Amino acid sequence: MADEFSETSPLEKETSVKGYASKVFKESSVSAVSAIVSTGNTPRKVFRILVFVLFTVGFLYQCVKFLTYILTYPTVVNIEIDRPAEYLAPAYTFCNYNRIKRSKFCSKYPNSCSNPNKELCNTYPDYCRDNTTKVPKEDSIENLSMEDAMDLGHDSKNLLIRGAWEDPEGPFLRLNAEEQVPVACYSLGVRVDDPRDARYKKKDGWEVTDDEFVFDAEEKEIFYPDSKPGILFALHSPFDAVDPFEEGIFMKPGYLYRIKLQMMREELLPHPYKTDCLNYTEKWLKAGRTGPRSQEMCRHRCGQDFFENCFNCTFIEILYPKKIRICEKIALDDLFEKGCSSGNNYENAVFLESCFKNCKDDCSRTKFSYRVQESYITRKMMSNSTRISSRTIKVKVYFDHSEILTIRYQPQYQEVEAFSYIGGFIGIWLGISLVQVADVFESIFRISRYIFKKGMSACSMKSEERRESAVINNDKLTLKGQA
């Protein structure tokens, strides 16, 4: 090998580039190339060159197609069963189905209430607790404001009488879509734009501690005598806010609700993969533990910012925590007719669309599904040490701690695999190993080096000839001068 890189011999200096290249390729370990060069029969040489060119084209075509596919960043989906030591606990949102507490309303608006008559009390004895009870007049709550809906709703301490591990958040308003009226609601464990970490449930031995709640629907506080008492209860991700009137379970007094909880986790890949997800937790930490932690809440925040900028109020259907007053329903139609007050409508629409586009899928999200079993509260439940009323609502959430279904997206090809595939193409089409590829590069280097040195040698010879010619001319001029 050292001899190959030594100074070129005088004999080689007289050799043409074509001849030197043939000599180098004959010594090559690549059989296809050396066979072509060493073949003396012209038809056979043409045939071998043709085959080599066709196979090289096939190799390049397959490489280009493969690399084109690789650059689309394809993924594969793996479904796994995990049994972690701890589980992300769900959040709970609940509302009293009867949105206005009668005693509060009659205390604030006494002129809108009257003493019940005897016929009403005979028909609805529970509605008339005593002679001092007042009942609201018909249609007395049709024009209540958003502020009234908040102030005159049921209190959390009277609504949730057992099971809270932290102070419930609220009241906040949710829309009863069927009646198109606002209702005061509360939540436990929600971490939307919240600096606190989410709650996790750990295994206690071989099982997970269940969540238990006891609610009081305050039947004696129903606004109208024919109203049905109950609560709306929703179970959901702690990083999402929900409307129990859309996603909740209606629960009736005197019943026990057993909820069997199951979890599914989905893990996506960020750009440039097709799933193009966003790590909201990482973004939340970088923002000082502020901001949304899910795609849905990101979209709701976009809507909230749009409404606040345009109308200086927010829409009740927007579930992101509200820091400004809610637009009154009466004035909402007028606001849309007038358009955005803070600037050009088109610019604000473009801002909203751009904001929505930035709300990508979460790279890691947990979905909760459940089955509900309804049964009566038994006498034993009312007579033991944790005595509860027969007209309360008991909720027990069971955690399916045996397994979590995980759907994990992963790159279809790793860098090492792509290298191996291309190596396989080289072997199939050209019968070349990596060692032989190195030999090809060495041959190209030797030929290039030979061409360079041959060119330098030619330049030196021309310079020498010029110098000799100049000396001869000078001698001739000298002789003429002497003559």
XYZ file of C-alpha atoms in Angstrom:
483
model
C 0.000 0.000 0.000
C 2.863 2.369 0.805
C 4.309 1.771 -2.690
C 1.019 2.929 -4.238
C 1.392 6.365 -2.676
C 5.122 6.785 -3.422
C 6.409 9.060 -6.128
C 5.282 8.055 -9.589
C 8.005 6.153 -11.469
C 9.456 7.529 -14.728
C 7.735 4.717 -16.617
C 4.332 5.667 -15.193
C 4.888 9.291 -16.178
C 4.801 8.242 -19.817
C 1.584 6.198 -19.274
C -1.742 7.753 -20.375
C -4.498 8.431 -17.851
C -6.651 5.763 -19.514
C -3.889 3.211 -19.221
C -3.218 4.066 -15.597
C -6.943 3.897 -14.762
C -7.187 0.458 -16.378
C -4.213 -0.712 -14.339
C -5.776 0.567 -11.080
C -9.201 -0.982 -11.739
C -7.623 -4.335 -12.660
C -6.123 -4.364 -9.161
C -9.518 -3.414 -7.600
C -11.312 -5.903 -5.344
C -14.647 -4.992 -6.985
C -15.119 -7.993 -9.260
C -17.609 -6.295 -11.615
C -15.236 -3.430 -12.402
C -12.067 -5.551 -12.633
C -13.876 -8.048 -14.885
C -14.876 -5.271 -17.295
C -11.384 -3.806 -17.422
C -9.615 -7.145 -17.799
C -11.903 -8.473 -20.555
C -10.195 -8.337 -23.905
C -13.192 -9.415 -25.977
C -14.978 -6.246 -27.086
C -18.580 -7.666 -27.302
C -18.225 -9.215 -23.851
C -16.846 -5.965 -22.495
C -19.782 -4.012 -23.969
C -22.243 -6.531 -22.513
C -20.669 -6.338 -19.053
C -20.622 -2.545 -19.153
C -24.297 -2.530 -20.154
C -25.244 -4.913 -17.317
C -23.223 -2.897 -14.805
C -24.841 0.373 -15.917
C -28.359 -1.122 -15.749
C -27.753 -2.544 -12.284
C -26.284 0.758 -11.119
C -29.382 2.566 -12.387
C -31.578 0.027 -10.572
C -29.598 0.537 -7.384
C -29.834 4.334 -7.616
C -33.573 4.179 -8.390
C -34.300 1.971 -5.382
C -32.129 4.182 -3.133
C -33.913 7.334 -4.278
C -37.349 5.753 -3.737
C -36.335 4.472 -0.316
C -34.827 7.798 0.798
C -37.890 9.646 -0.514
C -40.071 7.411 1.664
C -37.716 7.809 4.627
C -37.961 11.603 4.357
C -41.737 11.400 4.840
C -40.853 10.189 8.371
C -43.209 7.196 8.472
C -44.317 5.779 11.797
C -45.560 2.483 13.153
C -48.091 1.998 15.918
C -47.276 -0.308 18.804
C -50.000 -1.361 21.219
C -48.656 -2.252 24.634
C -50.113 -3.240 27.979
C -48.504 -1.344 30.864
C -48.821 -1.959 34.588
C -47.296 1.166 36.177
C -46.740 1.730 39.874
C -48.840 4.909 39.819
C -51.725 6.209 37.754
C -52.810 9.647 36.640
C -55.944 10.369 38.637
C -58.946 11.854 36.848
C -60.579 15.165 37.655
C -64.247 15.592 38.511
C -66.684 18.370 37.605
C -70.174 18.526 39.085
C -73.210 20.825 39.060
C -76.578 20.854 40.746
C -79.182 20.237 38.078
C -81.404 22.893 39.690
C -79.313 25.920 38.995
C -80.863 28.438 41.430
C -81.148 27.912 45.164
C -84.668 29.016 46.092
C -83.860 30.453 49.524
C -81.049 32.601 48.092
C -83.249 33.898 45.295
C -86.160 34.864 47.546
C -83.766 36.514 49.980
C -82.252 38.689 47.208
C -85.483 39.289 45.274
C -88.331 39.145 47.843
C -90.755 40.873 45.472
C -90.337 37.985 43.029
C -91.482 35.450 45.645
C -94.762 34.897 47.508
C -96.177 32.713 50.243
C -97.331 29.291 49.017
C -101.019 28.521 48.947
C -102.591 25.532 50.634
C -103.244 23.657 47.406
C -99.588 23.891 46.380
C -98.398 22.646 49.767
C -100.829 19.737 49.731
C -99.608 18.710 46.271
C -95.909 19.201 47.063
C -95.474 18.849 50.840
C -91.668 18.755 50.595
C -91.724 22.023 48.725
C -93.363 23.793 51.671
C -91.111 23.087 54.627
C -92.898 25.447 57.025
C -95.143 28.446 57.011
C -92.226 30.854 56.444
C -91.129 29.253 53.165
C -91.620 31.446 50.133
C -91.943 30.267 46.582
C -90.848 32.153 43.447
C -93.363 33.543 41.057
C -93.672 31.988 37.627
C -91.009 33.026 35.100
C -89.177 34.990 37.796
C -85.739 33.772 36.700
C -86.048 34.320 32.970
C -83.981 37.497 33.002
C -81.356 36.620 35.589
C -77.855 37.855 34.767
C -74.671 35.804 34.649
C -73.707 37.301 37.991
C -77.000 36.145 39.500
C -76.469 32.641 38.150
C -73.119 32.581 39.944
C -74.279 34.108 43.243
C -77.603 32.323 43.588
C -76.347 28.836 42.768
C -75.732 26.038 45.246
C -72.638 26.215 47.467
C -69.973 23.526 47.169
C -69.941 22.841 50.914
C -73.644 21.956 50.789
C -73.436 20.152 47.481
C -70.372 17.957 48.166
C -70.602 16.781 51.764
C -67.898 14.080 51.690
C -64.924 13.011 49.571
C -63.028 16.219 48.772
C -59.226 15.877 49.157
C -58.800 19.565 48.249
C -60.956 22.673 48.140
C -63.256 22.489 45.125
C -62.648 25.097 42.446
C -65.574 27.323 41.627
C -68.164 28.386 41.214
C -67.782 28.801 37.453
C -70.534 28.824 34.864
C -71.436 26.092 32.429
C -74.247 26.208 29.881
C -77.257 23.938 30.142
C -77.545 23.486 26.386
C -81.120 22.169 26.482
C -82.521 25.154 28.374
C -79.813 27.634 27.265
C -79.253 28.868 30.817
C -76.026 29.245 32.859
C -75.406 26.945 35.831
C -72.839 27.276 38.624
C -70.488 24.261 38.798
C -67.434 23.064 40.739
C -64.453 20.828 40.074
C -61.884 18.685 41.898
C -58.408 17.854 40.609
C -58.539 20.087 37.507
C -55.141 21.469 36.432
C -55.995 23.851 33.602
C -53.625 26.856 33.620
C -52.665 25.825 37.137
C -49.130 25.728 38.635
C -49.899 22.618 40.671
C -48.921 19.119 39.559
C -51.617 16.648 38.656
C -52.730 14.094 41.225
C -51.476 10.519 40.907
C -52.850 7.386 42.510
C -50.290 4.900 43.825
C -50.789 1.235 44.484
C -51.417 0.385 48.103
C -50.154 -3.183 48.142
C -51.762 -4.736 45.096
C -54.666 -2.315 44.618
C -55.372 1.398 44.157
C -57.475 3.342 46.661
C -60.862 4.237 45.225
C -62.400 7.719 45.189
C -65.672 8.096 47.063
C -68.046 11.077 47.120
C -71.324 11.887 48.834
C -73.495 14.633 47.317
C -76.617 16.368 48.550
C -78.844 17.631 45.746
C -80.723 19.839 48.285
C -84.152 18.710 47.187
C -85.876 21.215 49.467
C -84.187 24.026 47.564
C -85.532 23.165 44.116
C -86.787 26.278 42.365
C -90.002 24.930 40.856
C -92.111 22.272 42.589
C -92.156 19.960 39.572
C -88.364 20.135 39.013
C -86.417 16.895 39.221
C -83.591 16.975 41.799
C -80.161 15.632 40.921
C -76.616 16.474 39.956
C -74.510 16.310 36.792
C -71.211 14.502 37.390
C -68.366 14.343 34.852
C -65.130 12.356 35.043
C -62.323 13.561 32.770
C -58.625 14.349 32.271
C -57.180 16.768 34.849
C -55.779 18.862 31.992
C -59.194 19.506 30.422
C -62.201 21.509 31.544
C -65.558 20.027 30.551
C -69.258 20.838 30.567
C -71.128 18.208 32.629
C -74.321 19.024 30.722
C -72.617 17.610 27.609
C -70.360 14.879 29.019
C -71.701 14.188 32.497
C -73.872 11.571 34.175
C -77.206 12.565 35.669
C -77.378 11.213 39.223
C -80.542 10.989 41.306
C -80.923 11.261 45.102
C -81.102 7.962 46.952
C -78.856 6.099 44.514
C -75.353 4.651 44.595
C -73.270 4.978 41.434
C -70.351 2.618 40.902
C -68.011 3.838 38.190
C -65.429 1.417 36.795
C -62.594 3.480 35.385
C -60.293 2.394 32.553
C -57.369 4.343 31.113
C -55.721 4.490 27.730
C -52.505 6.375 27.047
C -51.466 7.661 23.632
C -47.895 8.753 22.821
C -47.249 10.646 19.584
C -44.139 11.968 17.829
C -43.264 15.639 17.190
C -42.395 17.295 13.876
C -41.244 16.172 11.292
C -43.330 13.031 11.852
C -46.906 13.009 10.586
C -48.365 13.003 14.089
C -46.689 16.447 14.549
C -47.467 16.696 18.265
C -46.606 19.306 20.885
C -45.279 18.596 24.359
C -47.633 20.786 26.375
C -46.088 19.809 29.695
C -42.654 20.952 28.533
C -44.153 24.184 27.213
C -46.044 24.672 30.488
C -42.840 24.293 32.506
C -40.926 26.733 30.267
C -43.744 29.273 30.698
C -43.375 29.164 34.478
C -46.133 26.584 35.008
C -48.742 28.636 33.191
C -50.817 28.001 30.098
C -52.847 25.114 28.679
C -51.737 21.502 28.980
C -53.856 19.935 26.246
C -54.892 20.634 22.663
C -58.517 21.190 23.580
C -57.678 23.789 26.211
C -55.247 25.467 23.828
C -58.102 25.956 21.371
C -60.400 27.269 24.068
C -57.719 29.740 25.096
C -57.495 30.978 21.488
C -61.241 31.552 21.500
C -61.082 33.317 24.839
C -58.296 35.650 23.683
C -60.294 36.439 20.542
C -63.453 37.320 22.466
C -61.577 39.361 25.063
C -59.721 41.353 22.413
C -62.835 41.973 20.342
C -65.663 42.335 22.837
C -63.973 42.799 26.229
C -65.876 39.773 27.523
C -65.772 36.015 27.002
C -68.265 33.463 25.777
C -69.803 31.004 28.249
C -69.125 27.997 25.976
C -65.380 28.686 26.241
C -64.193 26.370 29.012
C -60.755 27.890 29.623
C -60.579 29.560 33.086
C -62.160 32.977 32.673
C -60.382 36.105 33.916
C -62.958 38.542 32.581
C -66.732 38.869 32.653
C -68.936 36.586 30.555
C -70.838 38.183 27.687
C -74.522 38.456 28.474
C -76.699 36.399 26.181
C -78.916 39.350 25.290
C -75.973 41.467 24.167
C -74.112 38.691 22.330
C -76.048 38.963 19.053
C -75.517 42.723 19.036
C -71.777 42.213 19.552
C -71.492 39.977 16.495
C -73.424 42.471 14.371
C -71.149 45.339 15.386
C -68.010 43.288 14.805
C -64.672 43.411 16.581
C -64.175 46.661 18.481
C -60.380 46.392 18.784
C -59.494 46.439 15.085
C -60.006 44.892 11.687
C -62.306 41.852 11.653
C -60.158 40.125 9.027
C -56.971 40.536 11.069
C -58.623 39.069 14.155
C -60.004 36.169 12.140
C -56.501 35.474 10.790
C -55.132 35.600 14.357
C -57.741 33.085 15.517
C -57.015 30.703 12.624
C -53.265 30.933 13.220
C -53.759 30.315 16.939
C -55.835 27.203 16.233
C -53.130 25.838 13.908
C -50.562 26.112 16.692
C -52.729 23.972 18.959
C -51.334 20.591 17.960
C -52.030 17.165 19.409
C -50.493 16.466 22.801
C -47.435 14.200 22.617
C -48.639 12.258 25.641
C -52.267 12.132 26.682
C -54.372 9.911 28.881
C -57.956 9.143 27.978
C -60.482 7.943 30.527
C -63.392 5.663 29.792
C -65.796 4.185 32.294
C -68.831 2.037 32.929
C -71.538 3.145 35.355
C -73.687 0.899 37.523
C -76.676 2.423 39.304
C -78.221 0.906 42.444
C -80.164 2.002 45.510
C -78.490 3.148 48.707
C -79.063 0.191 51.054
C -80.137 0.242 54.679
C -76.673 -0.999 55.697
C -75.079 2.094 54.118
C -77.357 4.283 56.218
C -76.777 2.452 59.510
C -73.015 1.971 59.672
C -70.370 4.320 61.083
C -70.335 6.389 57.894
C -74.064 6.998 58.126
C -75.530 8.855 55.149
C -79.033 10.033 54.358
C -81.268 7.939 52.135
C -81.723 10.974 49.858
C -78.069 11.675 49.259
C -76.105 10.556 46.205
C -73.125 8.267 46.719
C -70.454 7.892 44.032
C -67.646 5.341 44.112
C -64.922 5.387 41.432
C -63.038 2.096 41.040
C -59.625 2.119 39.367
C -58.892 -0.724 36.968
C -55.349 -1.092 38.284
C -54.480 -4.253 36.403
C -53.355 -2.645 33.160
C -53.256 0.475 30.978
C -53.552 0.206 27.217
C -50.773 2.283 25.618
C -50.812 3.253 21.938
C -47.275 4.341 21.106
C -46.191 5.834 17.777
C -42.569 5.145 16.902
C -40.326 5.897 13.885
C -40.567 3.109 11.318
C -36.854 3.397 10.574
C -33.972 4.325 12.848
C -30.772 5.822 11.404
C -28.940 2.505 11.728
C -31.740 0.665 9.935
C -31.670 3.106 7.005
C -27.919 2.546 6.661
C -28.451 -1.218 6.706
C -31.153 -1.060 4.014
C -28.900 0.948 1.663
C -26.065 -1.520 2.332
C -28.432 -4.312 1.373
C -29.335 -2.552 -1.881
C -25.641 -2.222 -2.758
C -25.115 -5.917 -2.091
C -28.151 -7.055 -4.100
C -27.698 -4.841 -7.139
C -23.904 -4.484 -7.375
C -22.533 -7.264 -5.181
C -20.355 -4.773 -3.327
C -19.484 -4.800 0.361
C -18.402 -1.810 2.439
C -14.788 -2.941 2.148
C -15.099 -2.885 -1.627
C -16.745 0.553 -1.493
C -13.627 1.762 0.337
C -11.530 0.160 -2.407
C -13.503 2.070 -5.084
C -12.839 5.363 -3.320
C -9.161 4.475 -3.041
C -9.026 3.771 -6.786
C -10.704 7.080 -7.586
C -8.236 8.864 -5.297
C -5.246 7.215 -6.995
C -6.466 8.119 -10.480
C -7.212 11.712 -9.432
C -3.786 11.953 -7.833
C -2.179 10.611 -11.030
C -4.026 13.139 -13.204
C -2.975 15.978 -10.896
C 0.693 14.921 -10.869
C 0.699 14.348 -14.621
C -0.681 17.835 -15.129
C 1.943 19.322 -12.796
C 4.683 17.428 -14.674
C 3.442 18.749 -18.038
C 3.478 22.297 -16.688
C 7.050 21.851 -15.414
C 8.198 20.545 -18.807
C 6.680 23.519 -20.609
C 8.366 25.926 -18.182
C 11.708 24.205 -18.772
C 11.255 24.425 -22.517
C 10.502 28.143 -22.220
C 13.626 28.713 -20.140
C 15.801 26.779 -22.626
C 14.291 28.739 -25.525
C 14.991 32.015 -23.763
C 18.649 31.026 -23.135
C 19.159 30.094 -26.806
C 17.672 33.397 -27.936
C 19.941 35.324 -25.575
C 22.995 33.461 -26.932
C 22.006 34.271 -30.491
C 21.644 37.967 -29.645
C 25.049 37.971 -27.948
C 26.738 36.407 -30.994
C 25.144 38.977 -33.292
C 26.356 41.794 -31.074
C 29.925 40.495 -31.135
C 29.834 40.179 -34.897
